Every structure is written in structure tokens, then in C-alpha cells.
Short mmCIF file of C-alpha atoms in Angstrom, two decimals:
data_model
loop_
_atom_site.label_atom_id
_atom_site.label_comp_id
_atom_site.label_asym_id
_atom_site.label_seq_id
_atom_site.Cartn_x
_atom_site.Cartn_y
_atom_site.Cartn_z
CA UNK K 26 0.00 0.00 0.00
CA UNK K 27 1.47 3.19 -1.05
CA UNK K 28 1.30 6.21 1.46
CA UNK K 29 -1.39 8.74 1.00
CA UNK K 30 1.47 11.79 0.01
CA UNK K 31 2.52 9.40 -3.29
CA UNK K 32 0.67 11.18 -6.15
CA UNK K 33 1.23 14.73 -4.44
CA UNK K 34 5.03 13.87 -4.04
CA UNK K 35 5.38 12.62 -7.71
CA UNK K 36 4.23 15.54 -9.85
CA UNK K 37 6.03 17.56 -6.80
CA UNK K 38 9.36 15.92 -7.72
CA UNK K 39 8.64 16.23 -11.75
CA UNK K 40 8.46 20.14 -11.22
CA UNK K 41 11.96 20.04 -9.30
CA UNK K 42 13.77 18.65 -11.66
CA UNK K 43 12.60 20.36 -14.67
CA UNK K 44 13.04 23.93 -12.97
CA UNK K 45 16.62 22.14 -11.74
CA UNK K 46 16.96 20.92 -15.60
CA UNK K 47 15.87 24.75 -16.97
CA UNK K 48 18.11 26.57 -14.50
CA UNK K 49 21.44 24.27 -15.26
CA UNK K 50 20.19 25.87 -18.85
CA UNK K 51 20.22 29.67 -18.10
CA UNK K 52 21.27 32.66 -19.47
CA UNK K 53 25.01 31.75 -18.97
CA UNK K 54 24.79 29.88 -22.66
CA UNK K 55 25.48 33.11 -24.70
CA UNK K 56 27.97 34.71 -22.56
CA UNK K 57 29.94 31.44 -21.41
CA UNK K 58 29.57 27.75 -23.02
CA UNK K 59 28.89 26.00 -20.01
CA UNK K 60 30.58 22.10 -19.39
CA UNK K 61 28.02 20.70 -20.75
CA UNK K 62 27.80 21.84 -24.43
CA UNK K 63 31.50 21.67 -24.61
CA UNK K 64 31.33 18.58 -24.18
CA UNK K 65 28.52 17.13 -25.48
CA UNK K 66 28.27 14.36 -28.15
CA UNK K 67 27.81 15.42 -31.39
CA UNK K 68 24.40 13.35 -31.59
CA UNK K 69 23.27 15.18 -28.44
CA UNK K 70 24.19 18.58 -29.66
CA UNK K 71 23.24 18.43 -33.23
CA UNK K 72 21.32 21.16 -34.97
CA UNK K 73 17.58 21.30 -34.21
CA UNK K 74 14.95 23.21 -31.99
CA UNK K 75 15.78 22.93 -28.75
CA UNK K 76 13.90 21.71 -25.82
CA UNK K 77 13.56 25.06 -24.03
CA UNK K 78 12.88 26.92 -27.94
CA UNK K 79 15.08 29.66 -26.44
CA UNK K 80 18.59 28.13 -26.47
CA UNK K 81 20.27 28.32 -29.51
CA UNK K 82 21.36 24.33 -30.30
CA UNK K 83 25.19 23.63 -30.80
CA UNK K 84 26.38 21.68 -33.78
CA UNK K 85 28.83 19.35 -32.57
CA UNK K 86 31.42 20.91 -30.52
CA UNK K 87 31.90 23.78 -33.04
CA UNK K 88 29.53 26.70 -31.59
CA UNK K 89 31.55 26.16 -28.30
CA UNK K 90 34.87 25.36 -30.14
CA UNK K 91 34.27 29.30 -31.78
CA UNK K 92 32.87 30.56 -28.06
CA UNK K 93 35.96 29.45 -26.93
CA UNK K 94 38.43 30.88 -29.44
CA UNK K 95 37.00 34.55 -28.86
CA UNK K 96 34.23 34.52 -31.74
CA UNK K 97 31.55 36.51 -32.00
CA UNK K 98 28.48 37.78 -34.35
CA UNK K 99 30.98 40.66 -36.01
CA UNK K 100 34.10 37.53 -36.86
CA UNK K 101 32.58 36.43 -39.91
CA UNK K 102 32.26 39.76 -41.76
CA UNK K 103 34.46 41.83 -43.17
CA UNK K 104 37.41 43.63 -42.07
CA UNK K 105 38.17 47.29 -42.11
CA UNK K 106 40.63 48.00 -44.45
CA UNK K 107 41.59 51.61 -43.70
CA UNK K 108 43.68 50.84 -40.77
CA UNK K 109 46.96 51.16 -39.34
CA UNK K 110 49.13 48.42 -39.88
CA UNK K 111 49.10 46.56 -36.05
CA UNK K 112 45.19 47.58 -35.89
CA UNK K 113 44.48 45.55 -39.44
CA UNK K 114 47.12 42.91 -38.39
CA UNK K 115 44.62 42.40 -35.11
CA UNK K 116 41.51 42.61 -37.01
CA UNK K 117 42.25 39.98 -39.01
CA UNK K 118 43.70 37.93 -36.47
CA UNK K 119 40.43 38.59 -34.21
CA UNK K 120 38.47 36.91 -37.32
CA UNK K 121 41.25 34.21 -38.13
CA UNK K 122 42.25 32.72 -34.71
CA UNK K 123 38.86 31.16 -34.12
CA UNK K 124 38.53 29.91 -37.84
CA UNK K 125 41.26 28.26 -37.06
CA UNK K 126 41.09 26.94 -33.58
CA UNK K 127 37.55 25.28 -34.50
CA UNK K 128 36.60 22.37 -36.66
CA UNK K 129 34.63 23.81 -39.26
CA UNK K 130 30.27 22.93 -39.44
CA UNK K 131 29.67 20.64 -42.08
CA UNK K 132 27.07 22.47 -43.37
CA UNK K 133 29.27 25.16 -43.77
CA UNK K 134 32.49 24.21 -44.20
CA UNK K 135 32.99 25.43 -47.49
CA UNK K 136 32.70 29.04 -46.50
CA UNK K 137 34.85 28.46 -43.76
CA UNK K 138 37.53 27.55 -45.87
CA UNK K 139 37.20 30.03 -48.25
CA UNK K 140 36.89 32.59 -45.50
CA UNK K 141 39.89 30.92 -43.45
CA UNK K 142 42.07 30.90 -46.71
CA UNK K 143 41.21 34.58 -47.42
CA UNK K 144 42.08 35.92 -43.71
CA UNK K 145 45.47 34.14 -44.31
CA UNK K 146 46.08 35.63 -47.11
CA UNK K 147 45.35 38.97 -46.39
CA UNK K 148 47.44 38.50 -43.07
CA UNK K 149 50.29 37.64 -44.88
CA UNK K 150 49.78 40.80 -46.76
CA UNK K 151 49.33 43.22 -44.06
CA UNK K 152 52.21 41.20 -42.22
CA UNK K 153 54.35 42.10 -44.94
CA UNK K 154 53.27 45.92 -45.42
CA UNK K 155 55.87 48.48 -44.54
CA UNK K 156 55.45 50.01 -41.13
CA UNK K 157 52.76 52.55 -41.70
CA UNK K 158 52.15 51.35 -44.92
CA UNK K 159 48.75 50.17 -45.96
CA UNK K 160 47.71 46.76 -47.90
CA UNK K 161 47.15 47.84 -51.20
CA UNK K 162 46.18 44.98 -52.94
CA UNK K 163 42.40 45.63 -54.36
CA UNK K 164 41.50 41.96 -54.27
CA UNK K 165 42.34 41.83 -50.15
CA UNK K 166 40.29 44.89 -49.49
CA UNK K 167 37.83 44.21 -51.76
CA UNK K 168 37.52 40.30 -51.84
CA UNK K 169 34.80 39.76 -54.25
CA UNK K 170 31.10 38.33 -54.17
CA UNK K 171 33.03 34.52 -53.38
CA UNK K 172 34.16 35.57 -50.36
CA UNK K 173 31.52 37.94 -49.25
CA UNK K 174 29.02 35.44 -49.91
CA UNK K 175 31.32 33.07 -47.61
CA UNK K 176 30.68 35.74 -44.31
CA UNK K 177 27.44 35.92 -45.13
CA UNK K 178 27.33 32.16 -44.91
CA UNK K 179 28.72 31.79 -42.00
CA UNK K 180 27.19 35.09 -39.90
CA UNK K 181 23.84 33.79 -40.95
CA UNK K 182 24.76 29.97 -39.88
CA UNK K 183 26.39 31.51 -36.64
CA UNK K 184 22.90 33.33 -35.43
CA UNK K 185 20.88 30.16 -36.96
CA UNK K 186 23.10 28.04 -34.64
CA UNK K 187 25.61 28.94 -32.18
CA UNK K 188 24.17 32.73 -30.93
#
């Protein structure tokens, strides 16, 4: 015979651990990729809606891999060209670095390497520009619709999935 408190103590316990669940969820997810979806299995973390439908859902390890190497919603785009040498040298490090310290989205990771093999060739460029000097090579400023389409690609796939 079960005590009279059962069916109270059930539902009870069923509301604790999904407000338990939904905190361990919170707002830290943009700001900070918590344990969990940095180490998640690619299965459990693969692109979909997500339980909550306000948490963005990680593909793979990527969205935290990117989190991790400084990315944000502006390291996609493009870079400002009409800087001073050590300013456009960071800028384009500040876009590279996580393009590089991430395994690319399948889904994306064409643009990734044609945005990854731009930024290193435009860093080799600015690398080699004469102190105070400027990069003067049109096709580094100006990359093209190959190249821009490639940020676009991954900004949009960035707010679609990791923001």
C-alpha cells in the first residue's frame, strides 16, 4: 500500500527537476559555453529546436569550439581596411584565430575555408606591409562576391546556430 502523500510527491518531484533541468540551462549559454555543451556528443548537440525553444542548439562541438576561441556575431564579416598596420594585423587575427582553432560545421564548411584561406592571405599581406604602410592589394580589401558570400554564410549559420 502506497502512502497517502505518493501522487502529491510525484508531480512535486517532476516540477523540481525540470526547474533544476531549466536553471542548469540559463542565461550563462550566450555569454559562457557552459561544461556541458562543450562537451557534449555530437548526436546530443546536433542542430535542431531545442527543448527550451530559447537556447540556440550547438552543432557538434563547433559553436563552443568558436565561443571558446573569442568569436563573436561581427568575426565572420568583413574587415576594415583603412587601418593602421598593427590595428588591421589584429583585425584579421580577431576573425582568423577562431577559424582556425575550430573544426569547421559541415554544413558550412565550405565558407569556412574560403573565409579561413582569405584571412590568411590577407594576413600575410598586411604582415608584410611596410610600417605605416597600408595593404594595397584591391582583391584583399575588396575580396569579391566569393568571399563575401562566404561571411554571409557563415554570420547567418552563426545566429541560426551557435548565438
Amino acid at each position: 500500500m502506497r502512502p497517502p502523500s505518493s501522487p502529491v510527491l510525484r508531480p512535486l518531484l517532476a516540477v523540481t527537476a525540470g526547474a533544476l533541468l531549466l536553471a542548469g540551462c540559463g542565461s550563462s549559454g550566450a555569454d559562457m559555453p557552459s561544461a556541458e555543451s562543450s562537451t557534449a556528443s555530437p548526436a546530443a548537440s546536433s542542430v535542431g529546436s531545442s527543448p527550451a525553444g530559447d537556447e540556440p542548439v550547438l552543432e557538434g562541438d563547433t559553436c563552443a569550439q568558436l565561443r571558446e576561441a573569442g568569436a563573436t556575431g561581427a568575426s565572420f564579416g568583413p574587415v576594415q581596411a583603412a587601418l593602421p598596420k598593427p590595428d588591421l594585423i589584429a583585425a584579421i587575427e580577431e576573425k582568423l584565430t577562431p577559424l582556425q582553432q575550430s573544426d569547421p560545421a559541415a554544413d558550412v564548411a565550405a565558407e569556412w575555408s574560403t573565409a579561413q584561406a582569405y584571412l590568411e592571405q590577407y594576413l600575410a599581406a598586411a604582415q608584410a606591409a611596410p610600417d605605416g604602410g597600408t595593404v594595397t592589394d584591391a582583391t584583399l580589401f575588396n575580396p569579391g562576391q566569393e568571399v563575401s558570400d562566404a561571411q554571409d554564410a557563415l554570420t547567418d549559420w552563426w545566429f541560426a546556430t551557435c548565438a
